[in-house]
XYZ file of C-alpha atoms in Angstrom:
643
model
C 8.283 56.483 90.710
C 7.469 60.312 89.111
C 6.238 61.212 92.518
C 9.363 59.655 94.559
C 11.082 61.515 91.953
C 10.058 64.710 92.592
C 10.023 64.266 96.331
C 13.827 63.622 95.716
C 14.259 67.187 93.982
C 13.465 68.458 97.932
C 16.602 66.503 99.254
C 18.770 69.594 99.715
C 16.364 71.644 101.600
C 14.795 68.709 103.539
C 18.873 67.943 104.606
C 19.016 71.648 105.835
C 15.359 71.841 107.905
C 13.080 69.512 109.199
C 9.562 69.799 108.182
C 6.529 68.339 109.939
C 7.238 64.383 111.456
C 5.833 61.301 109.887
C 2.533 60.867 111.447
C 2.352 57.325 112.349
C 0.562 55.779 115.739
C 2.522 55.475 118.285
C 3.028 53.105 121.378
C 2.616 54.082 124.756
C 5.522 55.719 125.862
C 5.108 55.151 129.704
C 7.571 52.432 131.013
C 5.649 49.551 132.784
C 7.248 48.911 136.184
C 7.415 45.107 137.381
C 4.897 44.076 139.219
C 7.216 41.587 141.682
C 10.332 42.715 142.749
C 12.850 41.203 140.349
C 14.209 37.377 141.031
C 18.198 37.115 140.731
C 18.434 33.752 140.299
C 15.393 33.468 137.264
C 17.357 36.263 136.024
C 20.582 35.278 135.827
C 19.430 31.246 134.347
C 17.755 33.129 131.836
C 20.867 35.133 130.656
C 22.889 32.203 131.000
C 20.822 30.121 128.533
C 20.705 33.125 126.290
C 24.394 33.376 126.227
C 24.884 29.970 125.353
C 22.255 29.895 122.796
C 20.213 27.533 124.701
C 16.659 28.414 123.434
C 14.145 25.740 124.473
C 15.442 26.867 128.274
C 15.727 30.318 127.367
C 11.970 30.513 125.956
C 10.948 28.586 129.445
C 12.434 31.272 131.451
C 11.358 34.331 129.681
C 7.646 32.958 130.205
C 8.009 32.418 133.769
C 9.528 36.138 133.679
C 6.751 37.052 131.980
C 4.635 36.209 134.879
C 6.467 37.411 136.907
C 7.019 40.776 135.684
C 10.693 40.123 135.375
C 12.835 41.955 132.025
C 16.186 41.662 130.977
C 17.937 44.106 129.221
C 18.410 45.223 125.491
C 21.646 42.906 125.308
C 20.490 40.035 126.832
C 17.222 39.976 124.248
C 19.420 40.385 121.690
C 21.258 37.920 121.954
C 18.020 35.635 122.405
C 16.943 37.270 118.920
C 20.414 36.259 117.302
C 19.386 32.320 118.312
C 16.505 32.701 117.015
C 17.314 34.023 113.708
C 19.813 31.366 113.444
C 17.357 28.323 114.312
C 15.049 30.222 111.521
C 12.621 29.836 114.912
C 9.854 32.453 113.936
C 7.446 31.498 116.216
C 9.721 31.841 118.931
C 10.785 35.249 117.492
C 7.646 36.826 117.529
C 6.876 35.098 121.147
C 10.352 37.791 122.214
C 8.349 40.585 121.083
C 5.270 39.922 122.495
C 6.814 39.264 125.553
C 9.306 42.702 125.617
C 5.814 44.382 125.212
C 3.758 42.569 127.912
C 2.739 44.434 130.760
C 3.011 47.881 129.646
C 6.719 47.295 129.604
C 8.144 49.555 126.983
C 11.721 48.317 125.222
C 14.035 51.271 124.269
C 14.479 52.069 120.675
C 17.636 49.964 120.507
C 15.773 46.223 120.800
C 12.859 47.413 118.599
C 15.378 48.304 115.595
C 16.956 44.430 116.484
C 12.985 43.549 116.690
C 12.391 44.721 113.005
C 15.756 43.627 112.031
C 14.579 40.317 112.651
C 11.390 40.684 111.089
C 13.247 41.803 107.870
C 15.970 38.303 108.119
C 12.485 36.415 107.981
C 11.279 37.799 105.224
C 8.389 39.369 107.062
C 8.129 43.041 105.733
C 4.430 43.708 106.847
C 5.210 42.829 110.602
C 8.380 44.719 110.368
C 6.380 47.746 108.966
C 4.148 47.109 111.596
C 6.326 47.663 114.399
C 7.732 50.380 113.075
C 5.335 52.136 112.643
C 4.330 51.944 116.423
C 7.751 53.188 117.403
C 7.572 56.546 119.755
C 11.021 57.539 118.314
C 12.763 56.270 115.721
C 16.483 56.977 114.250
C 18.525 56.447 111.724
C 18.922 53.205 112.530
C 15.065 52.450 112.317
C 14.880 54.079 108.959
C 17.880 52.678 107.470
C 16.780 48.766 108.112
C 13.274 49.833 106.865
C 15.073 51.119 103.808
C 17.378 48.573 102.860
C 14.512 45.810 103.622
C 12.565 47.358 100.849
C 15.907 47.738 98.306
C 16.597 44.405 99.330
C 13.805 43.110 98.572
C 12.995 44.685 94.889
C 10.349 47.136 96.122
C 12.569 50.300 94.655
C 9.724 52.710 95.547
C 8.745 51.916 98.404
C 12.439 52.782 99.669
C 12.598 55.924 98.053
C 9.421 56.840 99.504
C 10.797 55.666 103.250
C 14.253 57.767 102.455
C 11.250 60.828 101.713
C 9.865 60.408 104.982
C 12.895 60.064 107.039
C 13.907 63.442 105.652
C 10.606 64.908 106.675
C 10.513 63.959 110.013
C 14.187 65.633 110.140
C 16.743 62.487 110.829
C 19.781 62.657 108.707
C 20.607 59.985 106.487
C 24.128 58.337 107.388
C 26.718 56.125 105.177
C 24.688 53.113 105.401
C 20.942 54.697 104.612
C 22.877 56.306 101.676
C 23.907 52.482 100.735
C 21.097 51.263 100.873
C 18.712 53.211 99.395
C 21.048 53.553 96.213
C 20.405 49.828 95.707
C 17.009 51.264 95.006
C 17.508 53.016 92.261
C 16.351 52.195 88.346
C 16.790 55.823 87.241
C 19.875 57.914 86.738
C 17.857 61.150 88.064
C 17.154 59.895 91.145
C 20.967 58.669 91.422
C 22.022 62.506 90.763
C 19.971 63.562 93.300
C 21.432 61.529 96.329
C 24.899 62.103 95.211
C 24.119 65.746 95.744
C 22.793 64.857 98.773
C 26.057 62.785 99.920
C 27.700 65.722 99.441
C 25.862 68.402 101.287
C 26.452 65.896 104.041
C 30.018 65.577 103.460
C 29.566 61.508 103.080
C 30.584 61.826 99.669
C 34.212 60.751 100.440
C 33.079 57.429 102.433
C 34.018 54.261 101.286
C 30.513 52.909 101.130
C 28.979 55.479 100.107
C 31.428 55.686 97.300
C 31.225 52.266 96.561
C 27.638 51.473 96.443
C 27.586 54.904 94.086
C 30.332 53.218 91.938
C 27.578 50.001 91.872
C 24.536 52.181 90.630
C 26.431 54.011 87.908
C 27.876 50.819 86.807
C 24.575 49.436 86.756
C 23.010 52.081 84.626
C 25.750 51.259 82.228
C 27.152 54.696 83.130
C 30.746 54.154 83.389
C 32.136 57.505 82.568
C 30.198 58.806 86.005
C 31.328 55.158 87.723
C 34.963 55.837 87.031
C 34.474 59.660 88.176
C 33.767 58.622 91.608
C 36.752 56.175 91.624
C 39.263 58.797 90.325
C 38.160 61.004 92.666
C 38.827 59.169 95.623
C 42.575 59.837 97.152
C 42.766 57.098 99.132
C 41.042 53.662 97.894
C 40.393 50.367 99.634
C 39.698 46.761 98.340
C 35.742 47.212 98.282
C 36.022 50.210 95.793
C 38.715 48.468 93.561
C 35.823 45.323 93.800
C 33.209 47.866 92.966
C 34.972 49.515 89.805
C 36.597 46.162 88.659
C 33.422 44.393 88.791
C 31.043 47.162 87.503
C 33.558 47.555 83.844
C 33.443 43.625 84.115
C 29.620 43.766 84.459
C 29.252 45.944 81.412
C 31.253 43.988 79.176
C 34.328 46.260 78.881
C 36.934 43.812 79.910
C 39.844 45.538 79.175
C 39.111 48.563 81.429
C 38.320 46.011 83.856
C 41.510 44.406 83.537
C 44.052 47.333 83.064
C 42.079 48.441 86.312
C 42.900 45.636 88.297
C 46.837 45.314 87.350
C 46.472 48.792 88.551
C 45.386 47.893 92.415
C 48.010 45.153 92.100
C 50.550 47.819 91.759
C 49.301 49.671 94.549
C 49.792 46.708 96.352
C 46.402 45.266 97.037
C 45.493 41.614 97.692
C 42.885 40.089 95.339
C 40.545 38.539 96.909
C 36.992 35.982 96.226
C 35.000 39.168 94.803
C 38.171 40.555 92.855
C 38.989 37.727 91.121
C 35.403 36.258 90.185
C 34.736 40.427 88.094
C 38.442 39.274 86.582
C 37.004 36.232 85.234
C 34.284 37.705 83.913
C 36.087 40.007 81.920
C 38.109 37.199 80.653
C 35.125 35.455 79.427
C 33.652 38.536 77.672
C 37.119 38.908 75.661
C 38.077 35.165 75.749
C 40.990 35.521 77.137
C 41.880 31.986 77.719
C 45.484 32.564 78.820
C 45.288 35.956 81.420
C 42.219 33.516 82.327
C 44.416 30.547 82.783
C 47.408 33.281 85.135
C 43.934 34.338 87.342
C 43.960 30.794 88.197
C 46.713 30.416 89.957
C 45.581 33.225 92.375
C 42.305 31.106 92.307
C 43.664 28.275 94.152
C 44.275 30.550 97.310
C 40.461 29.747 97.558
C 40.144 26.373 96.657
C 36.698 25.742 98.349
C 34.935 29.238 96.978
C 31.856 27.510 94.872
C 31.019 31.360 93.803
C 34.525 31.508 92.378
C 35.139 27.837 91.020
C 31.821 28.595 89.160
C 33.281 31.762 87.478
C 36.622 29.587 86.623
C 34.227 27.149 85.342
C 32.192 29.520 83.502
C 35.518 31.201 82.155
C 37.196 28.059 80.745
C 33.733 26.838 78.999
C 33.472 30.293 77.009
C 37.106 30.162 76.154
C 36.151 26.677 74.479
C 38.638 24.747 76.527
C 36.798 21.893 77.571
C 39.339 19.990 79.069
C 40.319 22.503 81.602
C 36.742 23.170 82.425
C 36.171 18.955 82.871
C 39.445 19.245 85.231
C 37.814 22.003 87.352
C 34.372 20.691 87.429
C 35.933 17.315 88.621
C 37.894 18.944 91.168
C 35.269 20.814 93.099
C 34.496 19.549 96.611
C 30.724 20.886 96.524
C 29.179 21.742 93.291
C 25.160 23.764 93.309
C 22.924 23.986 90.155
C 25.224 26.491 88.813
C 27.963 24.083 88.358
C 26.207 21.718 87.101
C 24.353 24.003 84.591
C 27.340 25.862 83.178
C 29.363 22.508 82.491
C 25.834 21.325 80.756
C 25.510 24.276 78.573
C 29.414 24.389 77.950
C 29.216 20.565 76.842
C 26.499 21.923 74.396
C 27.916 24.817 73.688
C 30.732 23.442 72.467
C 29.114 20.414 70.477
C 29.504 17.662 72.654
C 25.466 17.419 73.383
C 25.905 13.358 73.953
C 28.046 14.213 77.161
C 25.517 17.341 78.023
C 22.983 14.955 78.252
C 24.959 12.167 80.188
C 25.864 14.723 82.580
C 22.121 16.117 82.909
C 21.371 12.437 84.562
C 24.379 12.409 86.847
C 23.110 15.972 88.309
C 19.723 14.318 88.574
C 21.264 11.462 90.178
C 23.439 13.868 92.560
C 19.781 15.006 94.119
C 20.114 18.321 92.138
C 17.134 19.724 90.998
C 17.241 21.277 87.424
C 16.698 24.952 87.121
C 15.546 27.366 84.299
C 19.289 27.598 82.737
C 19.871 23.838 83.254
C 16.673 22.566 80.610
C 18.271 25.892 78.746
C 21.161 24.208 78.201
C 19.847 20.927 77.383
C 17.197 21.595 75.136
C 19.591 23.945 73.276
C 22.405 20.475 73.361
C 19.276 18.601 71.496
C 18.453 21.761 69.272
C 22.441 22.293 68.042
C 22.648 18.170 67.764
C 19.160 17.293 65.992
C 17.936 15.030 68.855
C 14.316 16.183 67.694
C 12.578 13.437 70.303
C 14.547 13.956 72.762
C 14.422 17.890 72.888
C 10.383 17.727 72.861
C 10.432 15.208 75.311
C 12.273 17.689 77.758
C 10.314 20.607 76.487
C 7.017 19.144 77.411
C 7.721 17.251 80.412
C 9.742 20.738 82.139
C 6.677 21.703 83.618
C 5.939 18.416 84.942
C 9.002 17.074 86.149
C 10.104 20.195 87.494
C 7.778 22.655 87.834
C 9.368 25.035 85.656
C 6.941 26.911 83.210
C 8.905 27.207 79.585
C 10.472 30.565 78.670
C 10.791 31.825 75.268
C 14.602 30.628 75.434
C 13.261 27.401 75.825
C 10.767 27.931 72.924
C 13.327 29.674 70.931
C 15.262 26.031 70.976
C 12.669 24.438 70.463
C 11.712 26.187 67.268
C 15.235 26.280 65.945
C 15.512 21.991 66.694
C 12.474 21.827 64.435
C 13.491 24.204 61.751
C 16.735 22.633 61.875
C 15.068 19.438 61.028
C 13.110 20.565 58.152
C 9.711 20.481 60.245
C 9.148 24.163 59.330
C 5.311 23.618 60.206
C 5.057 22.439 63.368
C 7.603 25.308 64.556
C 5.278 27.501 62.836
C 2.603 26.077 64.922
C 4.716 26.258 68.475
C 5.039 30.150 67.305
C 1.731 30.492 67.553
C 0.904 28.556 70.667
C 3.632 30.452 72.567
C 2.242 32.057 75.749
C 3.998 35.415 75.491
C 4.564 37.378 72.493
C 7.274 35.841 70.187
C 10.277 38.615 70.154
C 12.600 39.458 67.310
C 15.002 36.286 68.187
C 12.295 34.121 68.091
C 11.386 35.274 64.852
C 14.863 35.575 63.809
C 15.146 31.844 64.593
C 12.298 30.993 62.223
C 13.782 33.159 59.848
C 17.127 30.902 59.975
C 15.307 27.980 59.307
C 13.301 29.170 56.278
C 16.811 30.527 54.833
C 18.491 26.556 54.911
C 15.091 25.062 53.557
C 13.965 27.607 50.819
C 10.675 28.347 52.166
C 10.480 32.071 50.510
C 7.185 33.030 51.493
C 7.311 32.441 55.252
C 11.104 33.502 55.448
C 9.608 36.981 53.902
C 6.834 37.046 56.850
C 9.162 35.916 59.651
C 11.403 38.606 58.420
C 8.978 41.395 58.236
C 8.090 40.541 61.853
C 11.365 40.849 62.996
C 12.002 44.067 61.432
C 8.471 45.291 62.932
C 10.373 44.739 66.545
C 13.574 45.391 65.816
C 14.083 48.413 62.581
C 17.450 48.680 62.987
C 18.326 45.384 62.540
C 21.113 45.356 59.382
C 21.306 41.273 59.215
C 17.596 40.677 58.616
C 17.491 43.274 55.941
C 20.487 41.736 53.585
C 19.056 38.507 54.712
C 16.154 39.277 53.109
C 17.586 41.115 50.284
C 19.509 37.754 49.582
C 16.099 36.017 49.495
C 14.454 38.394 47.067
C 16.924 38.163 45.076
C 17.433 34.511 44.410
C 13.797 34.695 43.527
C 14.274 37.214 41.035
C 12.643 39.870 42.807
C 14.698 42.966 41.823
C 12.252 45.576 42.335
C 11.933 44.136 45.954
C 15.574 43.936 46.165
C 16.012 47.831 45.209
C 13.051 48.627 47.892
C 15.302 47.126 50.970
C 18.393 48.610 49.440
C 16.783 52.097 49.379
C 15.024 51.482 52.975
C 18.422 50.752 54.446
C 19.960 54.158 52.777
C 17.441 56.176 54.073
C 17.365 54.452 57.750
C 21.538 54.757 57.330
C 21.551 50.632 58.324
C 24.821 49.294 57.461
C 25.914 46.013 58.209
C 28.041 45.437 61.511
C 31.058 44.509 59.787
C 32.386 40.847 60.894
C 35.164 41.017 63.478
C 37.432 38.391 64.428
C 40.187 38.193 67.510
C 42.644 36.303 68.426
C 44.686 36.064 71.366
C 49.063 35.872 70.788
C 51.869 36.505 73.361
C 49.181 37.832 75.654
C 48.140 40.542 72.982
C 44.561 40.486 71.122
C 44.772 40.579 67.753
C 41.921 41.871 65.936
C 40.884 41.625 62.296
C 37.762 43.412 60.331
C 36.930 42.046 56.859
C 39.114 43.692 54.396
C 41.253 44.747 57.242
C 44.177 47.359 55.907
C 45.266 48.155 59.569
C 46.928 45.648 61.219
C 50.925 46.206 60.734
C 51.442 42.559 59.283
C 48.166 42.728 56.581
C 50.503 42.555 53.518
C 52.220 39.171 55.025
C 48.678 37.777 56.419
C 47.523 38.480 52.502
C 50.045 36.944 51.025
C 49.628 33.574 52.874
C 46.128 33.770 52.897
C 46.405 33.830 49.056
C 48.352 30.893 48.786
C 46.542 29.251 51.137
C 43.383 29.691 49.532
C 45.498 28.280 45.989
C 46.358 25.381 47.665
C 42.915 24.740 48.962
C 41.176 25.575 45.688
C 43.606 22.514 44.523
C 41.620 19.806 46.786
C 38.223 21.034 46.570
C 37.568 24.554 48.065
C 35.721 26.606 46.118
C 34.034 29.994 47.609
C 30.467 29.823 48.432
C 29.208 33.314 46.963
C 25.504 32.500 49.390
C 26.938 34.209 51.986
C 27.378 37.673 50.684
C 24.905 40.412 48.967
C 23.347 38.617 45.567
C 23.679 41.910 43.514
C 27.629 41.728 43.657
C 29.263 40.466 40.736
C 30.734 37.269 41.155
C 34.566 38.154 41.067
C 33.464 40.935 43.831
C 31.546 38.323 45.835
C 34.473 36.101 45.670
C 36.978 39.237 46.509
C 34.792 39.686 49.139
C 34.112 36.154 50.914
C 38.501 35.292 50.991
C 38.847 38.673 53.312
C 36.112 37.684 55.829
C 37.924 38.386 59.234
C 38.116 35.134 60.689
C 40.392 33.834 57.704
C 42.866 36.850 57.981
C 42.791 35.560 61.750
C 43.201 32.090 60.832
C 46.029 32.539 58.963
C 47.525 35.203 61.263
C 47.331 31.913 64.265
C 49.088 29.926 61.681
C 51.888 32.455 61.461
C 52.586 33.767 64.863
C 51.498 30.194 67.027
C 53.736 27.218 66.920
C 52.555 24.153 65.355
C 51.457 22.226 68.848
C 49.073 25.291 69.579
C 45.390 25.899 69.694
C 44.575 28.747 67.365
C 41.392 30.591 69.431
C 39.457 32.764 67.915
C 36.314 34.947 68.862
C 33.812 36.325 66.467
C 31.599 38.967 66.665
C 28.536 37.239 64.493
C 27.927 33.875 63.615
C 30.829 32.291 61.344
C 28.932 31.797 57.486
C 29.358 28.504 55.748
C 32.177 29.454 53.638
C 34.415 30.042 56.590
C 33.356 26.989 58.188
C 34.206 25.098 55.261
C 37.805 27.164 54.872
C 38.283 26.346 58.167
C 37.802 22.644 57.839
C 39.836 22.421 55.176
C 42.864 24.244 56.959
C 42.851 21.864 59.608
C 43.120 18.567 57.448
C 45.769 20.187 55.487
C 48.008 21.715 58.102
C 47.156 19.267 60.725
C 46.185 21.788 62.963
C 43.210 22.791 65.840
C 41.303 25.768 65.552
C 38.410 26.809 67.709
C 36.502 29.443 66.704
C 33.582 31.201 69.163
C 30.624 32.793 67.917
C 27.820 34.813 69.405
C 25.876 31.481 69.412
C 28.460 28.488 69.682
C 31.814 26.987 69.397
C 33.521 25.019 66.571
C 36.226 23.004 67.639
C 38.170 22.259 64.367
C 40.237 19.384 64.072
C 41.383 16.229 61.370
C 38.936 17.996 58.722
C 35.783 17.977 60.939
C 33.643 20.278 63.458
C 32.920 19.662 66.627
C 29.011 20.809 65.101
C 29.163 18.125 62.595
C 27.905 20.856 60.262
C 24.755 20.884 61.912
C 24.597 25.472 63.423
């Protein structure tokens, strides 16, 4: 990639002058002349059968062509390549380009380009390369498929080298090589370099161009440059509202994403499949369960759009309404493994792993085959529900049943449904047998069980490890404070303290939101900001009183040991989802579901408050986290205490 690179420094001059031509063999360039005078009426059958996409006649006439010496022309052959590619008939694909070569006939630079084109539809790169490299002339169209075959198909340098070459032998890229060969790129340098080159060519103002531009920035997480390009453009259409929409969606900044998007509705644009899937992605990064619930509507323009029922799917599982996404699942006419994979892991997700499972047999059932993210989901269902046998039978049959080879996801489950269960040891032991290299979460995960079961000395090692692959990490250094100091170990205790000083490692502080009249809400522990704290305290007080009266009583495990206790108690009633808990119970009416999202995993003191609240005020609360949901209702979790 360092030499593509520096190749691409040369794209200004090599846009301005040709240098020598890519030296590559060429065919003869001498046209063949039939040997037989041409026959009308073999002719005419054989376009006739080409037109109507007859093939077994239309191969039987261009062999007895063949022998006769007999060619059509470029459009006829075309259209006998279009059959093919849509019979997936290969052999009878490469049996049109032997024959448009036979006899020292020589096609014209038009069918060879549809020649490779085909080559490229059927996945056959090396016989694509092939012929192209025997072309006498080649164009822009030549280069471009050769180009966007190799983007296409993941081999980034290769592409960049082709776009190299195609500069040296002097033809100019146009909109669509630019396109393409953009897809190609992993590194912003290279990016700057064919936007200057756009430019110089006066192709910076094209709608492709600027959209596929729009993709790469948004795709190198630079957004700042992404929007750039949009603003710039004085006239926009519906592919670079897609593009902008969907690369803020992309890059989790939902908001942008959606302010943009009530923006092309005011300047009178029509959302369509594309637009609305990047809208519910950004309402399942912020959890917006009611915008997500208004996108809907515009959804059912498309009824029969899998790719977009999926996203609706996807959206209502992460907003932890269940019932909505059982009512879409139902609904869909034609469901793929993504369907049936997202309403798995939203089942689980959510803590209803009996029904993730049920559902796992009816996909099997269906004639679905499983994927990667559908054993995911299940083995994380058994994990998050303590089916112990059940989770290791589907971790050791995967391979067998359906030939997929575990990931460390799937051993990451596996390890946390074992350290769950108390059987510290043998996830120890699936550690160590892991094929790849166990990463921070899968030491973190260790780590989590060693915390709930008190085993010091390997919670100490599993978080040393993690710290070794992640430094920064704030969460694994008061974690282990906390464990240091409940054994006493003050020295070590001042050590981590001093380490996280020097590193400047704070904790992330906890942030809650919550979603009323269409507005988020959001809360930080100790929040001052918010222009209703002083009411929100005030209830929260008494609400914490009244709690304290039938049982509640702080659980000080969840904050740094070396507070004193008042503190740790000062500290654990202001955790942000209680001040968001109490502002639901304030602003919603009494028949709604208070949602709220979290930032890190809710600690057992607010799962407790939370349980509590829900008895008392007869109320349902669902609260995400990074890792689950806990659906709240009649004094019990939907986790059955068991995260």
């Amino acid at each position: 990639m360092r030499t593509v690179s520096a190749k691409l420094k040369h794209i200004g001059t090599s846009l301005s002058s040709s240098s020598r031509p890519y030296s590559l063999t060429p065919l003869a360039s001498s046209h063949g002349k039939p040997r037989n005078p041409p026959s009308p009426t073999l002719l005419n059958e054989f376009v006739n059968f080409c037109y109507k996409r007859d093939l077994p006649k239309a191969m039987n006439a261009m062999a007895a062509m063949e022998r006769h010496g007999i060619y059509a022309d470029s459009i006829t052959y075309s259209d006998l390549i279009k059959c093919c590619l849509a019979r997936n008939a290969v052999e009878q694909g490469k049996l049109v380009h032997k024959h448009v070569f036979s006899n020292g006939y020589q096609p014209k630079t038009f069918l060879i380009n549809i020649l490779i084109s085909m080559y490229v539809k059927f996945k056959l790169l090396d016989e694509a390369q092939a012929l192209f490299d025997q072309m006498p002339e080649r164009n822009v169209v030549s280069w471009t498929t050769m180009i966007s075959a190799y983007a296409n198909a993941k081999l980034s340098d290769k592409a960049l080298e082709f776009f190299v070459l195609m500069l040296r032998e002097g033809v100019l890229p146009n909109m669509f090589t630019f396109s393409s060969v953009l897809r190609a790129c992993n590194g912003l340098f290279n990016v700057r370099q064919l936007h200057c080159g756009m430019v110089k060519l006066g192709l910076e103002s094209d709608v492709f161009v600027r959209s596929a531009l729009i993709d790469v920035y948004s795709k190198l997480d630079e957004l700042k440059d992404a929007i750039c390009v949009f603003n710039e453009m004085e006239t926009k259409d519906l592919v670079v509202w897609n593009s902008i929409i969907g690369g803020l969606a992309q890059n989790s900044d939902g908001d942008e994403a959606l302010d943009q998007f009530k923006r092309m509705k005011r300047a009178g644009f029509t959302a369509d499949q594309a637009t609305l899937t990047s809208v519910l992605r950004a309402c399942t990064g912020l959890a917006l369960l009611e915008v997500g619930r208004q996108v809907h509507v515009h959804v059912l323009k498309f009824d029969v759009d899998l790719i977009l029922n999926n996203a609706l799917l996807d959206m209502y599982c992460k907003s932890g309404s269940l019932e909505d996404a059982k009512s879409v699942f139902e609904r869909m006419v034609h469901k793929d493994v993504i369907s049936w994979s997202t309403m798995i892991a939203g089942l689980a997700q959510n803590g209803f792993s009996q029904e993730a499972l049920k559902l796992f047999d009816l996909m099997k059932a269906s004639g679905i085959k499983p994927n990667y993210i559908t054993i995911l989901g299940i083995l994380f269902a058994c994990s998050h529900a303590g089916l112990v046998d059940d989770g290791l039978y589907y971790f050791r049959s995967m391979k067998r049943l359906y030939g997929i080879d575990p990931g460390r996801e799937h051993y990451g489950c596996i390890i946390d449904l074992l350290g769950r269960a108390g059987k510290v040891d043998e996830a120890v032991s699936l550690v160590q047998e892991m094929e790849c290299e166990p990463d921070a979460v899968t030491w973190r995960t260790l780590l989590g069980a060693c915390k709930v079961h008190r085993n010091v000395d390997l919670a100490i090692y599993a978080a040393k490890q993690v710290l070794k692959l992640d430094p920064e990490d704030a969460g694994t250094y008061v974690l282990l404070s906390n464990i240091y100091a409940n054994s006493q170990r003050w020295e070590d205790v001042s050590e981590i303290r001093r380490q996280m000083r020097e590193k400047g490692i704070t904790k992330e502080p906890g942030c809650s939101w919550i979603e009323v009249n269409k507005q988020i809400h959001a809360f930080i522990v100790g929040d001052t900001a918010h222009p209703e704290i002083n009411e929100i305290n005030r209830w929260l007080n008494q609400l914490i009183h009244k709690l304290m009266g039938i049982g509640y009583a702080p659980d000080t495990n969840f904050v740094l040991q070396d507070l004193e206790g008042e503190q740790r108690d000062d500290s654990l009633w202001y955790h942000s989802e209680k001040l968001a808990i109490v502002f639901g119970l304030m602003s919603l009416s009494s028949g709604s579901v208070i949602r709220i999202r979290k930032n890190l995993r809710i600690c057992g003191d607010c799962h407790t408050f939370a349980k509590l609240v829900v008895k008392m005020e007869c109320r349902v609360i669902v609260i995400r986290d990074p890792i689950r949901y806990h659906h709240f209702q009649n004094g019990v979790c939907s986790c059955g205490d068991y995260w």
